[in-house]
Steps between C-alpha positions, in 0.01 A plus 500: 500500500570128494827314477596153383822317588626206294798277572710452186573129471681508166599712203193394301242612758180657375213593728171692491385770743121513542379853569123495449332818613297750302778703336801404287801441725803728524832325552713717726815289521660158473784427740742208497708404802593222741194297591587435862218343699232755417157358408392485137163582344267799528546762769135472606493122471231503230520374143224691322518295181598587147206709383411857594136549587297741292329752723137397544305826496262710293471875451177690453538845345270796553467808280791657314571858600782599263321482167538826306686672783819701436830327571826690553822313419851559630652429159359436153480161336704406194432652160421156359231436762392839639269546797269751332560761765419257778147444372573149373547364850156611619291464184314197633621279216634188665510258207808281516783617277581275205762238577617463143827666395544670836841335505600766244370792704722806468537811711638757258397642166159605374176377646452130444215466255447130559203460731600315814217624719489827691854477627751757630867414552764673712874469450729385785574756766333668792168373638190603309277696736136535389258713701129469426263782600159350575348849499358471850555300815391141447525182704765274346549139601762381254675542169634299211804543275455353152846432359686293243833316512545374143879484461832568670476874434149554641419328828240539775587775749723381782268661755163676478410731787173687544445806719194717557452867583221747567689808381760372252782602735504257790481135396446193716605145399199282421636180347766343281583208273811339353553349157513145640134530601418405140572135590209485745184648348149451642386142463224597253715715271532367147861485380623512144559146376840601362651557844636145487661556160877432487532813284498711817696271733793739525288793621481564877125435504506240223192517281315732737561799277187692591363541853262709709666551838244544780589737783263468793500789743539415867169682558262724299663837441349844434696633204481756225849431370641150446872474426665197342879466526617235254866408533652322196718198539868601468582599143152411371204697368137456599181471296155598632151504358292617796520615861176427684353624826200327661261608770522154657681169461394192696723199547337164572717210613450155350251378247616316188148374442355594162161665530261714302480869594228597742233738360533857629333544835464128576 
């Protein structure tokens, strides 16, 4: 945590706090009181400037393990966007859901016939727990949660936790992500050009209304069962179009240079 102290010189004072960093800031409190002789400025003595730095890294993904595997869910999705018995989330279809008219997405009523991609939506409430059975013990190095946050009713999960198990009974934490991670994707990830549109300015993530959240495991894990616990933001639903499990994920720091792909084996 960092603090900033400003002496109020008049009733028209306006000042800017530079936070920098690699995540959006959280303001914990603002206190007003007698100035005394305490020093002003930043608690660590550093002004980091007015722009947050985008994380400079790349991710290399291995083979997907979840495709076609059964997925057990703690509660069903909405009738308007059903989960197809859990099969939708592991069908291997990872095409981005349509952005158009998602602002009118509804949770109740009959199945929504308008095609918006392979999308399942859960109403507000308890966390959605999805357990994928890989069929046999496999080495897993990471996962990815493909989610949408198109309007004020459907937002990215507050937290996304992944656990692994050999027997489906005892699970061990493997990695996690938070919704704010959408602001700092890999440097080579293409973003939708509409994310700067003022249409979405009032949403928590702005125009980032579709995102694949990477969850890198602290180390390769032997797992037959992979459990995702997706906690909705308070009073909000969540929309998903795939839960992925990979045998390996490699993170490489740095490298904004544009280059052609290297032929396999060279």
